[in-house]
Short mmCIF file of C-alpha atoms in Angstrom, two decimals:
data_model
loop_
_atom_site.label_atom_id
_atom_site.label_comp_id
_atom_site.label_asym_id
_atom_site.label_seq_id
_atom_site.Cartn_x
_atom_site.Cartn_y
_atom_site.Cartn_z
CA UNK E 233 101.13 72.34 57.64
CA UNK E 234 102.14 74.25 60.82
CA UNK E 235 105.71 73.49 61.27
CA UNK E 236 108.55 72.67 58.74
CA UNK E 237 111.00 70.43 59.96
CA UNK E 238 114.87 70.83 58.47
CA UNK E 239 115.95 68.67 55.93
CA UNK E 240 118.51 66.96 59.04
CA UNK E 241 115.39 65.98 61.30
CA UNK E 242 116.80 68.15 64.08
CA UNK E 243 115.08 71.35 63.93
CA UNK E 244 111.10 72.52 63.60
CA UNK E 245 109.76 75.72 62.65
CA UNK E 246 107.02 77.34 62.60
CA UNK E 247 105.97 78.09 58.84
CA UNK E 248 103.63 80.93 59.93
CA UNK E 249 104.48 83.37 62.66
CA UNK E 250 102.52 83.44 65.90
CA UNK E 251 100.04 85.93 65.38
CA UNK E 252 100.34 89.02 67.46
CA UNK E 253 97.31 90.00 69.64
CA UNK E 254 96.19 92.99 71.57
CA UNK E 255 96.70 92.66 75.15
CA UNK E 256 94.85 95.28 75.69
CA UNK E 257 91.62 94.45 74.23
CA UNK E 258 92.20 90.75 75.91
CA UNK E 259 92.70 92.57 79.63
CA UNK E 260 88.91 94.48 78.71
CA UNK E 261 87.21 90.89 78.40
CA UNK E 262 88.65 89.51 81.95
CA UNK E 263 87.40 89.77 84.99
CA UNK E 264 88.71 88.46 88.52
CA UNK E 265 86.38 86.74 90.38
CA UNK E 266 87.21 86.52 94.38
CA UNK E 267 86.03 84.92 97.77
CA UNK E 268 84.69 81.72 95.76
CA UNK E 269 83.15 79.02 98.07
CA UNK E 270 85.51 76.42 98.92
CA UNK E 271 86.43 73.74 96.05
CA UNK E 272 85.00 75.85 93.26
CA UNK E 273 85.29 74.39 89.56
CA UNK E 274 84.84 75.52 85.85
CA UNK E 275 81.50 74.42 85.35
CA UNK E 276 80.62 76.19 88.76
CA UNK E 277 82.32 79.49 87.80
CA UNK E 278 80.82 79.26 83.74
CA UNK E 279 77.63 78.75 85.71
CA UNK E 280 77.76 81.53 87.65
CA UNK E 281 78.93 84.32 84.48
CA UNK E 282 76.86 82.73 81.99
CA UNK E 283 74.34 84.73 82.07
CA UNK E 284 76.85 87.75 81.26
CA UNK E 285 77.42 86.67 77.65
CA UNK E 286 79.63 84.32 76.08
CA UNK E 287 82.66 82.83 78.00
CA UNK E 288 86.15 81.78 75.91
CA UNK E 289 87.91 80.83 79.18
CA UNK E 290 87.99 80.53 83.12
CA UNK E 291 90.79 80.04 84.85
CA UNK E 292 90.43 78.68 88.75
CA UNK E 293 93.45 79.64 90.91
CA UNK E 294 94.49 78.18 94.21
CA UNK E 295 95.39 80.28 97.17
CA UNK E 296 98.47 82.13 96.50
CA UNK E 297 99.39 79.83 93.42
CA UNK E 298 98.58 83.31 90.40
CA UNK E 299 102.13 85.60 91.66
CA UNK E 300 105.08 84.57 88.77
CA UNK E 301 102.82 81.75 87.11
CA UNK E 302 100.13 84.46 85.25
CA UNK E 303 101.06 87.53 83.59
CA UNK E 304 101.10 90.59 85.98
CA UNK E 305 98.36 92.44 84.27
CA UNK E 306 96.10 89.47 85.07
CA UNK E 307 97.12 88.76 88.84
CA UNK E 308 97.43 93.21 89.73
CA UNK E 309 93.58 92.83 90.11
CA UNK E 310 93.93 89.86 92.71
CA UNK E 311 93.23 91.95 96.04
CA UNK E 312 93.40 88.38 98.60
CA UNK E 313 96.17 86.59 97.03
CA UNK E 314 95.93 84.20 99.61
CA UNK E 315 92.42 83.06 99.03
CA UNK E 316 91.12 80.98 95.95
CA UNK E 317 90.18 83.07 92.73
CA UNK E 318 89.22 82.36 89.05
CA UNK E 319 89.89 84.68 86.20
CA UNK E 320 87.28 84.43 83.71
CA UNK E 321 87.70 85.74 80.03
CA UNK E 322 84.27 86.66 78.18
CA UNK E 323 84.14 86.79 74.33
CA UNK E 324 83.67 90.78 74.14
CA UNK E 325 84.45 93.51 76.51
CA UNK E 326 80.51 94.22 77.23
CA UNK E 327 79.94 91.01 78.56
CA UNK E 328 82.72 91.36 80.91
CA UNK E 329 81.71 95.25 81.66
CA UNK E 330 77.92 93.47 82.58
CA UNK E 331 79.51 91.18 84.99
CA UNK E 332 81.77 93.78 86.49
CA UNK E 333 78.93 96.05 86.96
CA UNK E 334 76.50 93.20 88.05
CA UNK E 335 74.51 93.87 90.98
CA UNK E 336 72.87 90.76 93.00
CA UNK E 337 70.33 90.09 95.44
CA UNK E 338 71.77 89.37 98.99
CA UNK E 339 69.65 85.37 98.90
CA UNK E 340 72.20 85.19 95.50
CA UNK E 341 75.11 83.15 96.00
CA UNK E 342 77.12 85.53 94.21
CA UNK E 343 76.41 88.18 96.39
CA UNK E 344 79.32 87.68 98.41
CA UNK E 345 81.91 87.93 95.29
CA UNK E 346 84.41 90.39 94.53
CA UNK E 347 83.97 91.23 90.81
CA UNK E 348 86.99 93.21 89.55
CA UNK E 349 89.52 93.98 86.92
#
C-alpha cells in the first residue's frame, strides 16, 4: 500500500511522498555524548540518558568513523573526532535541554562526559 509498481514490473514508486520534517526541531532533541568508556553500547548509553526523558534513538560512533557518513549538523558538535561518541535523540527538546544541562556528582560515571549539541 506503500509503493505502486508499473504495469511492466520494472519500476516502483512511492504512492505517498516522503513526508518532510523539520530539521530543526530534530537537531533541538540531540545531544552528543563524548569521552564514553571503552566498548560502550546502546543499552549502556539508553541507560545512562534515561533518566532525562524518553529516548527515540542512540547512535554509537567509532573513533573518527561520524565525518561524510552523518549529516554535518549532527557531527559540527563532535569536539574529539578521534575518540568514540554516541549521538542520542530524545523524544522532545526538554528532555534533551535536561541532559545537556545535567550536572553529576564526581563518584557518577557520567561525570567525566562531554554533553553537547
Amino acid at each position: 500500500e506503500k509503493l505502486e509498481v508499473s504495469p511492466d514490473l520494472k519500476h516502483v514508486r512511492r504512492i505517498q511522498p516522503i513526508p518532510q520534517y523539520d530539521i530543526a526541531a530534530l537537531q533541538r532533541r540531540y545531544v552528543c555524548v563524548e569521552n564514553l568508556p571503552p566498548g560502550p553500547t546502546i543499552e549502556l548509553v539508553t541507560s545512562m540518558f534515561r533518566e532525562f526523558g524518553d529516548i527515540s534513538v542512540v547512535r554509537i560512533v567509532a573513533r573518527g568513523e561520524s565525518k561524510g557518513k552523518l549529516p554535518t549538523w549532527m557531527t559540527n558538535s563532535v569536539r574529539q573526532p578521534s575518540v568514540g561518541h554516541a549521538f542520542v535523540e530524545f523524544v522532545d527538546e526538554e528532555s534533551a535541554n535536561k541532559a545537556v544541562s545535567a550536572i553529576f556528582e564526581e563518584e557518577d560515571p557520567r561525570a567525566s562526559l562531554h554533553i553537547g549539541r
